PDB file of C-alpha atoms in Angstrom:
ATOM      1  CA  MET A1414       0.000   0.000   0.000  1.00 70.00           C
ATOM      2  CA  ILE A1415       2.794   2.410   0.956  1.00 67.00           C
ATOM      3  CA  LEU A1416       4.671   1.735  -2.285  1.00 71.00           C
ATOM      4  CA  GLY A1417       1.565   2.180  -4.436  1.00 70.00           C
ATOM      5  CA  VAL A1418       1.355  -1.387  -5.795  1.00 79.00           C
ATOM      6  CA  TYR A1419      -1.524  -2.565  -3.582  1.00 81.00           C
ATOM      7  CA  ASP A1420      -4.196  -1.998  -6.242  1.00 81.00           C
ATOM      8  CA  GLN A1421      -2.333  -4.027  -8.853  1.00 84.00           C
ATOM      9  CA  LEU A1422      -1.678  -6.881  -6.423  1.00 86.00           C
ATOM     10  CA  ILE A1423      -5.345  -7.051  -5.449  1.00 86.00           C
ATOM     11  CA  SER A1424      -6.423  -6.931  -9.092  1.00 86.00           C
ATOM     12  CA  SER A1425      -3.901  -9.610 -10.134  1.00 88.00           C
ATOM     13  CA  VAL A1426      -5.276 -12.018  -7.530  1.00 87.00           C
ATOM     14  CA  SER A1427      -9.004 -11.259  -7.827  1.00 85.00           C
ATOM     15  CA  SER A1428      -8.955 -11.208 -11.664  1.00 84.00           C
ATOM     16  CA  PHE A1429      -6.310 -13.899 -12.048  1.00 85.00           C
ATOM     17  CA  PHE A1430      -8.179 -15.999 -14.622  1.00 84.00           C
ATOM     18  CA  LYS A1431      -9.074 -13.028 -16.829  1.00 86.00           C
ATOM     19  CA  ASP A1432      -5.450 -12.762 -17.973  1.00 88.00           C
ATOM     20  CA  MET A1433      -3.605 -15.699 -16.422  1.00 89.00           C
ATOM     21  CA  LYS A1434      -0.283 -15.156 -18.206  1.00 90.00           C
ATOM     22  CA  LYS A1435      -0.007 -11.467 -17.290  1.00 91.00           C
ATOM     23  CA  ASN A1436      -1.206 -11.903 -13.701  1.00 90.00           C
ATOM     24  CA  PHE A1437       0.921 -15.001 -13.083  1.00 92.00           C
ATOM     25  CA  THR A1438       4.027 -13.238 -14.421  1.00 92.00           C
ATOM     26  CA  TYR A1439       3.411 -10.183 -12.236  1.00 90.00           C
ATOM     27  CA  LEU A1440       2.734 -12.214  -9.077  1.00 90.00           C
ATOM     28  CA  LEU A1441       5.750 -14.443  -9.749  1.00 93.00           C
ATOM     29  CA  GLN A1442       8.049 -11.444 -10.201  1.00 92.00           C
ATOM     30  CA  PHE A1443       6.654  -9.799  -7.070  1.00 89.00           C
ATOM     31  CA  GLY A1444       6.898 -13.011  -5.042  1.00 88.00           C
ATOM     32  CA  MET A1445      10.460 -13.814  -6.136  1.00 92.00           C
ATOM     33  CA  ALA A1446      11.620 -10.251  -5.448  1.00 91.00           C
ATOM     34  CA  GLY A1447       9.925 -10.395  -2.035  1.00 86.00           C
ATOM     35  CA  LEU A1448      11.645 -13.703  -1.230  1.00 85.00           C
ATOM     36  CA  ILE A1449      15.048 -12.297  -2.252  1.00 90.00           C
ATOM     37  CA  GLY A1450      14.369  -9.216  -0.116  1.00 86.00           C
ATOM     38  CA  ILE A1451      13.551 -11.369   2.909  1.00 80.00           C
ATOM     39  CA  VAL A1452      16.672 -13.522   2.502  1.00 82.00           C
ATOM     40  CA  LEU A1453      19.014 -10.562   1.992  1.00 87.00           C
ATOM     41  CA  CYS A1454      17.488  -8.035   4.392  1.00 84.00           C
ATOM     42  CA  ALA A1455      15.838  -9.939   7.257  1.00 79.00           C
ATOM     43  CA  ARG A1456      18.981 -10.328   9.388  1.00 84.00           C
ATOM     44  CA  PRO A1457      20.400  -6.794   8.836  1.00 88.00           C
ATOM     45  CA  ILE A1458      17.008  -5.157   9.498  1.00 84.00           C
ATOM     46  CA  THR A1459      16.321  -7.162  12.664  1.00 83.00           C
ATOM     47  CA  GLY A1460      19.869  -6.366  13.814  1.00 87.00           C
ATOM     48  CA  ILE A1461      19.266  -2.638  13.333  1.00 89.00           C
ATOM     49  CA  ILE A1462      15.902  -2.833  15.127  1.00 86.00           C
ATOM     50  CA  ASP A1463      17.447  -4.717  18.063  1.00 88.00           C
ATOM     51  CA  ARG A1464      20.295  -2.208  18.365  1.00 91.00           C
ATOM     52  CA  PHE A1465      18.341   0.995  17.661  1.00 91.00           C
ATOM     53  CA  PRO A1466      14.681   0.123  18.399  1.00 90.00           C
ATOM     54  CA  ILE A1467      13.306   3.647  18.865  1.00 93.00           C
ATOM     55  CA  VAL A1468      15.132   5.310  15.967  1.00 94.00           C
ATOM     56  CA  SER A1469      14.334   2.473  13.529  1.00 91.00           C
ATOM     57  CA  MET A1470      10.645   2.435  14.473  1.00 90.00           C
ATOM     58  CA  PHE A1471      10.395   6.162  13.771  1.00 94.00           C
ATOM     59  CA  PHE A1472      11.699   5.426  10.271  1.00 92.00           C
ATOM     60  CA  PHE A1473       8.799   3.002   9.708  1.00 87.00           C
ATOM     61  CA  ILE A1474       6.344   5.528  11.141  1.00 90.00           C
ATOM     62  CA  GLY A1475       7.739   8.064   8.662  1.00 91.00           C
ATOM     63  CA  LEU A1476       7.060   5.582   5.855  1.00 86.00           C
ATOM     64  CA  VAL A1477       3.415   5.345   6.905  1.00 85.00           C
ATOM     65  CA  PHE A1478       2.832   9.096   7.101  1.00 89.00           C
ATOM     66  CA  GLY A1479       4.716   9.656   3.852  1.00 87.00           C
ATOM     67  CA  SER A1480       2.152   7.522   2.055  1.00 82.00           C
ATOM     68  CA  VAL A1481      -0.834   9.576   3.285  1.00 85.00           C
ATOM     69  CA  PRO A1482      -0.870  12.066   0.341  1.00 83.00           C
ATOM     70  CA  MET A1483      -0.838   9.189  -2.171  1.00 80.00           C
ATOM     71  CA  LEU A1484      -3.668   7.363  -0.405  1.00 79.00           C
ATOM     72  CA  TYR A1485      -5.725  10.538  -0.105  1.00 82.00           C
ATOM     73  CA  LYS A1486      -5.319  11.125  -3.829  1.00 81.00           C
ATOM     74  CA  LYS A1487      -6.440   7.571  -4.603  1.00 78.00           C
ATOM     75  CA  ALA A1488      -9.540   8.120  -2.472  1.00 81.00           C
ATOM     76  CA  LYS A1489     -10.679  10.788  -4.983  1.00 81.00           C
ATOM     77  CA  ILE A1490     -12.316  12.839  -2.241  1.00 84.00           C
ATOM     78  CA  GLU A1491     -13.630  16.095  -3.659  1.00 82.00           C
ATOM     79  CA  LYS A1492     -14.954  17.338  -0.334  1.00 84.00           C
ATOM     80  CA  LEU A1493     -14.172  15.954   3.112  1.00 83.00           C
ATOM     81  CA  SER A1494     -17.374  14.768   4.778  1.00 89.00           C
ATOM     82  CA  LEU A1495     -18.446  12.918   7.923  1.00 91.00           C
ATOM     83  CA  LYS A1496     -18.627   9.499   6.228  1.00 91.00           C
ATOM     84  CA  TYR A1497     -14.940   9.659   5.286  1.00 92.00           C
ATOM     85  CA  ILE A1498     -13.938  10.745   8.782  1.00 93.00           C
ATOM     86  CA  VAL A1499     -15.991   7.905  10.302  1.00 94.00           C
ATOM     87  CA  SER A1500     -14.481   5.407   7.850  1.00 92.00           C
ATOM     88  CA  PHE A1501     -10.970   6.540   8.774  1.00 92.00           C
ATOM     89  CA  LEU A1502     -11.690   6.371  12.523  1.00 93.00           C
ATOM     90  CA  ILE A1503     -13.186   2.874  12.221  1.00 92.00           C
ATOM     91  CA  GLY A1504     -10.061   1.615  10.450  1.00 88.00           C
ATOM     92  CA  ALA A1505      -7.709   3.221  12.970  1.00 88.00           C
ATOM     93  CA  LEU A1506      -9.690   1.991  15.986  1.00 89.00           C
ATOM     94  CA  ILE A1507      -9.900  -1.599  14.696  1.00 83.00           C
ATOM     95  CA  VAL A1508      -6.118  -1.892  14.433  1.00 81.00           C
ATOM     96  CA  ALA A1509      -5.366   0.010  17.653  1.00 80.00           C
ATOM     97  CA  ALA A1510      -7.992  -1.973  19.612  1.00 79.00           C
ATOM     98  CA  MET A1511      -6.316  -5.272  18.730  1.00 73.00           C
ATOM     99  CA  ASP A1512      -3.577  -4.398  21.220  1.00 70.00           C
ATOM    100  CA  PHE A1513      -6.137  -4.543  24.036  1.00 73.00           C
ATOM    101  CA  LEU A1514      -7.792  -7.833  23.074  1.00 63.00           C
ATOM    102  CA  PRO A1515      -6.994 -10.769  25.376  1.00 60.00           C
ATOM    103  CA  GLN A1516      -5.028 -13.564  23.744  1.00 54.00           C
ATOM    104  CA  MET A1517      -6.600 -17.007  23.787  1.00 51.00           C
ATOM    105  CA  ASN A1518      -4.749 -20.057  25.010  1.00 51.00           C
ATOM    106  CA  SER A1519      -2.289 -20.991  22.266  1.00 47.00           C
ATOM    107  CA  ALA A1520      -1.726 -24.557  23.376  1.00 47.00           C
ATOM    108  CA  ALA A1521      -1.199 -26.861  20.418  1.00 47.00           C
ATOM    109  CA  VAL A1522      -4.313 -28.725  19.303  1.00 51.00           C
ATOM    110  CA  GLU A1523      -3.808 -32.486  19.331  1.00 54.00           C
ATOM    111  CA  GLY A1524      -5.179 -34.659  16.544  1.00 56.00           C
ATOM    112  CA  MET A1525      -7.315 -33.708  13.570  1.00 57.00           C
ATOM    113  CA  SER A1526     -10.937 -34.038  14.619  1.00 67.00           C
ATOM    114  CA  LEU A1527     -13.792 -32.559  12.608  1.00 73.00           C
ATOM    115  CA  SER A1528     -13.992 -29.568  14.944  1.00 71.00           C
ATOM    116  CA  VAL A1529     -10.240 -28.907  14.606  1.00 71.00           C
ATOM    117  CA  PHE A1530     -10.572 -29.217  10.811  1.00 78.00           C
ATOM    118  CA  PHE A1531     -13.233 -26.504  10.637  1.00 81.00           C
ATOM    119  CA  LEU A1532     -11.407 -24.383  13.228  1.00 77.00           C
ATOM    120  CA  GLN A1533      -8.326 -24.349  11.002  1.00 80.00           C
ATOM    121  CA  ILE A1534     -10.395 -23.414   7.942  1.00 85.00           C
ATOM    122  CA  VAL A1535     -11.913 -20.476   9.849  1.00 81.00           C
ATOM    123  CA  THR A1536      -8.432 -19.559  11.117  1.00 82.00           C
ATOM    124  CA  GLY A1537      -7.118 -19.559   7.554  1.00 86.00           C
ATOM    125  CA  ILE A1538      -9.928 -17.257   6.407  1.00 86.00           C
ATOM    126  CA  VAL A1539      -9.357 -14.822   9.287  1.00 81.00           C
ATOM    127  CA  VAL A1540      -5.572 -14.803   8.743  1.00 82.00           C
ATOM    128  CA  ALA A1541      -6.219 -14.019   5.061  1.00 85.00           C
ATOM    129  CA  VAL A1542      -7.926 -10.827   6.244  1.00 80.00           C
ATOM    130  CA  GLY A1543      -4.749  -9.805   8.079  1.00 77.00           C
ATOM    131  CA  PHE A1544      -2.648 -10.811   5.076  1.00 80.00           C
ATOM    132  CA  ILE A1545      -4.664  -8.659   2.650  1.00 81.00           C
ATOM    133  CA  LEU A1546      -5.470  -5.623   4.791  1.00 78.00           C
ATOM    134  CA  PRO A1547      -2.510  -3.367   5.666  1.00 71.00           C
ATOM    135  CA  GLY A1548      -1.681  -2.659   9.293  1.00 63.00           C
ATOM    136  CA  ILE A1549      -3.113  -5.915  10.682  1.00 70.00           C
ATOM    137  CA  SER A1550      -0.652  -8.553  11.952  1.00 67.00           C
ATOM    138  CA  THR A1551      -1.357 -12.122  10.801  1.00 73.00           C
ATOM    139  CA  SER A1552       0.690 -13.607  13.646  1.00 69.00           C
ATOM    140  CA  TYR A1553      -1.302 -11.560  16.165  1.00 66.00           C
ATOM    141  CA  LEU A1554      -4.551 -12.846  14.661  1.00 73.00           C
ATOM    142  CA  LEU A1555      -3.276 -16.403  15.137  1.00 75.00           C
ATOM    143  CA  LEU A1556      -2.542 -15.610  18.788  1.00 69.00           C
ATOM    144  CA  LEU A1557      -6.016 -14.140  19.280  1.00 67.00           C
ATOM    145  CA  LEU A1558      -7.589 -17.262  17.785  1.00 70.00           C
ATOM    146  CA  GLY A1559      -5.450 -19.510  19.988  1.00 70.00           C
ATOM    147  CA  THR A1560      -3.952 -21.427  17.051  1.00 73.00           C
ATOM    148  CA  TYR A1561      -0.502 -19.820  16.794  1.00 72.00           C
ATOM    149  CA  ASP A1562       1.365 -22.724  18.424  1.00 72.00           C
ATOM    150  CA  PHE A1563      -0.582 -25.283  16.388  1.00 75.00           C
ATOM    151  CA  VAL A1564       0.248 -23.641  13.050  1.00 75.00           C
ATOM    152  CA  MET A1565       3.878 -22.893  13.970  1.00 73.00           C
ATOM    153  CA  ALA A1566       4.431 -26.453  15.221  1.00 75.00           C
ATOM    154  CA  ALA A1567       2.961 -27.886  12.029  1.00 75.00           C
ATOM    155  CA  ILE A1568       5.231 -25.664   9.914  1.00 74.00           C
ATOM    156  CA  ALA A1569       8.318 -26.516  11.990  1.00 71.00           C
ATOM    157  CA  SER A1570       7.659 -30.266  11.726  1.00 75.00           C
ATOM    158  CA  LEU A1571       6.577 -30.023   8.057  1.00 73.00           C
ATOM    159  CA  ASP A1572       3.253 -31.642   8.984  1.00 74.00           C
ATOM    160  CA  ILE A1573       1.641 -30.845   5.633  1.00 77.00           C
ATOM    161  CA  LEU A1574      -1.612 -32.711   6.324  1.00 79.00           C
ATOM    162  CA  ALA A1575      -2.258 -30.675   9.488  1.00 76.00           C
ATOM    163  CA  LEU A1576      -1.876 -27.474   7.461  1.00 81.00           C
ATOM    164  CA  VAL A1577      -4.231 -28.486   4.617  1.00 86.00           C
ATOM    165  CA  PRO A1578      -7.453 -27.056   6.169  1.00 87.00           C
ATOM    166  CA  PHE A1579      -5.612 -23.890   7.236  1.00 85.00           C
ATOM    167  CA  VAL A1580      -4.240 -23.388   3.708  1.00 87.00           C
ATOM    168  CA  LEU A1581      -7.672 -24.073   2.171  1.00 90.00           C
ATOM    169  CA  GLY A1582      -9.256 -21.459   4.429  1.00 89.00           C
ATOM    170  CA  PHE A1583      -6.450 -19.009   3.684  1.00 88.00           C
ATOM    171  CA  ILE A1584      -6.811 -19.406  -0.090  1.00 88.00           C
ATOM    172  CA  LEU A1585     -10.595 -19.074   0.162  1.00 89.00           C
ATOM    173  CA  GLY A1586     -10.235 -15.928   2.285  1.00 88.00           C
ATOM    174  CA  VAL A1587      -7.724 -14.353  -0.111  1.00 87.00           C
ATOM    175  CA  ILE A1588      -9.909 -15.039  -3.171  1.00 86.00           C
ATOM    176  CA  LEU A1589     -13.083 -13.704  -1.546  1.00 86.00           C
ATOM    177  CA  LEU A1590     -11.490 -10.672   0.101  1.00 87.00           C
ATOM    178  CA  THR A1591      -9.448  -9.544  -2.892  1.00 87.00           C
ATOM    179  CA  ARG A1592     -12.535  -9.629  -5.093  1.00 86.00           C
ATOM    180  CA  ILE A1593     -14.579  -7.682  -2.545  1.00 87.00           C
ATOM    181  CA  LEU A1594     -11.745  -5.161  -2.095  1.00 85.00           C
ATOM    182  CA  GLU A1595     -11.363  -4.642  -5.834  1.00 84.00           C
ATOM    183  CA  ILE A1596     -15.085  -3.942  -6.196  1.00 88.00           C
ATOM    184  CA  CYS A1597     -15.040  -1.559  -3.217  1.00 87.00           C
ATOM    185  CA  MET A1598     -11.986   0.320  -4.501  1.00 84.00           C
ATOM    186  CA  GLN A1599     -13.664   0.779  -7.883  1.00 84.00           C
ATOM    187  CA  ARG A1600     -17.175   1.666  -6.689  1.00 88.00           C
ATOM    188  CA  TYR A1601     -16.502   3.319  -3.328  1.00 89.00           C
ATOM    189  CA  PRO A1602     -12.908   4.624  -3.493  1.00 87.00           C
ATOM    190  CA  GLY A1603     -13.430   7.359  -0.876  1.00 90.00           C
ATOM    191  CA  ILE A1604     -14.720   5.120   1.898  1.00 91.00           C
ATOM    192  CA  THR A1605     -12.438   2.191   1.009  1.00 88.00           C
ATOM    193  CA  TYR A1606      -9.210   4.182   0.929  1.00 87.00           C
ATOM    194  CA  THR A1607      -9.991   6.209   4.044  1.00 91.00           C
ATOM    195  CA  LEU A1608     -10.697   2.904   5.825  1.00 89.00           C
ATOM    196  CA  ILE A1609      -7.352   1.511   4.619  1.00 86.00           C
ATOM    197  CA  LEU A1610      -5.671   4.775   5.605  1.00 88.00           C
ATOM    198  CA  GLY A1611      -7.172   4.278   9.056  1.00 88.00           C
ATOM    199  CA  PHE A1612      -5.666   0.771   9.204  1.00 85.00           C
ATOM    200  CA  LEU A1613      -2.221   2.177   8.385  1.00 84.00           C
ATOM    201  CA  ILE A1614      -2.399   5.093  10.827  1.00 87.00           C
ATOM    202  CA  GLY A1615      -3.813   2.785  13.495  1.00 84.00           C
ATOM    203  CA  SER A1616      -0.804   0.501  13.056  1.00 81.00           C
ATOM    204  CA  VAL A1617       1.443   3.384  14.170  1.00 85.00           C
ATOM    205  CA  TYR A1618       0.059   2.967  17.678  1.00 82.00           C
ATOM    206  CA  THR A1619       1.055  -0.708  17.763  1.00 77.00           C
ATOM    207  CA  VAL A1620       4.668  -0.019  16.694  1.00 80.00           C
ATOM    208  CA  TYR A1621       5.214   3.254  18.593  1.00 87.00           C
ATOM    209  CA  PRO A1622       8.410   2.528  20.587  1.00 88.00           C
ATOM    210  CA  GLY A1623       8.022   5.199  23.231  1.00 88.00           C
ATOM    211  CA  THR A1624       9.373   8.731  23.664  1.00 90.00           C
ATOM    212  CA  PRO A1625      13.036   9.113  22.658  1.00 92.00           C
ATOM    213  CA  GLN A1626      15.445  10.699  25.113  1.00 90.00           C
ATOM    214  CA  GLY A1627      18.543  12.858  24.674  1.00 90.00           C
ATOM    215  CA  MET A1628      20.275  12.509  21.298  1.00 92.00           C
ATOM    216  CA  GLU A1629      17.707   9.881  20.346  1.00 93.00           C
ATOM    217  CA  ILE A1630      15.240  12.733  19.797  1.00 94.00           C
ATOM    218  CA  ILE A1631      17.388  14.217  17.003  1.00 95.00           C
ATOM    219  CA  TYR A1632      18.112  10.811  15.449  1.00 95.00           C
ATOM    220  CA  SER A1633      14.430   9.870  15.615  1.00 95.00           C
ATOM    221  CA  VAL A1634      13.367  13.109  13.906  1.00 96.00           C
ATOM    222  CA  ILE A1635      15.946  12.529  11.152  1.00 96.00           C
ATOM    223  CA  SER A1636      14.841   8.895  10.822  1.00 95.00           C
ATOM    224  CA  PHE A1637      11.161   9.879  10.601  1.00 95.00           C
ATOM    225  CA  ALA A1638      11.935  12.583   8.008  1.00 96.00           C
ATOM    226  CA  ALA A1639      14.018  10.137   5.942  1.00 95.00           C
ATOM    227  CA  GLY A1640      11.173   7.593   5.890  1.00 91.00           C
ATOM    228  CA  PHE A1641       8.595  10.259   5.051  1.00 93.00           C
ATOM    229  CA  VAL A1642      10.613  11.827   2.205  1.00 92.00           C
ATOM    230  CA  LEU A1643      11.680   8.457   0.782  1.00 89.00           C
ATOM    231  CA  ILE A1644       8.193   7.021   0.467  1.00 85.00           C
ATOM    232  CA  TYR A1645       6.639  10.354  -0.558  1.00 84.00           C
ATOM    233  CA  PHE A1646       8.887  10.602  -3.618  1.00 84.00           C
ATOM    234  CA  VAL A1647       8.620   6.876  -4.408  1.00 81.00           C
ATOM    235  CA  SER A1648       4.812   7.046  -4.372  1.00 76.00           C
ATOM    236  CA  ALA A1649       4.890  10.274  -6.411  1.00 75.00           C
ATOM    237  CA  LYS A1650       7.085   8.569  -9.021  1.00 75.00           C
ATOM    238  CA  GLU A1651       4.734   5.596  -9.042  1.00 69.00           C
ATOM    239  CA  ALA A1652       1.787   7.912  -9.658  1.00 65.00           C
ATOM    240  CA  GLU A1653       3.607   9.516 -12.592  1.00 70.00           C
ATOM    241  CA  LEU A1654       4.235   6.109 -14.171  1.00 65.00           C
ATOM    242  CA  ASP A1655       0.583   5.130 -13.698  1.00 63.00           C
ATOM    243  CA  GLU A1656      -0.570   8.308 -15.442  1.00 65.00           C
ATOM    244  CA  LYS A1657       1.769   7.673 -18.381  1.00 66.00           C
ATOM    245  CA  ASN A1658       0.498   4.118 -18.713  1.00 60.00           C
TER     246      ASN A1658
END
């Protein structure tokens, strides 16, 4: 969403069979680049966050706020009204409120009974919501549903059969949600994008590292400004390319 490719990703998934070759190529390129990014950058980024937690988090917060002008433009709001403000507040409150929800018992579920089968399908659908919507943590959703340990244990032990219902639910959730989102973004861009903007701004609360002290204040301001400027110009460039195309 911050980089301005959210619309195309949603469209490529929801309308996959309309142009399979084009959509498959785009998703493959995006997925491979994402995998390379994870392999190359995961350790350095986590190292920086561990060493400079407050300063690095302000960089990410800057990224979020730098994307606001782009999102507002996509919303195509001619005049700010109450419905857009309410939509924004709902999105922000949903994400912020997740921090106050009690976590369910995450003890691993033994066996694969019918109830566990359907529970994992529902879990997959709910996690798909967090996967598609920005600002919502999929791992936190698993914790809330009490199935985090079950899914992580199955992945660690490569228990493919245990993950089948979860994957089915996840795929079903992605297909349904991407189609709904695409329709909403086309028919109701103002409400949809202000809601998504609320999700992003609400996520700032969950990653806010606390008030910096001493020299950290200066470094945090610089870090925030760097994130803001970087993503502002990247999204502006993306918008220019979209207009040319």
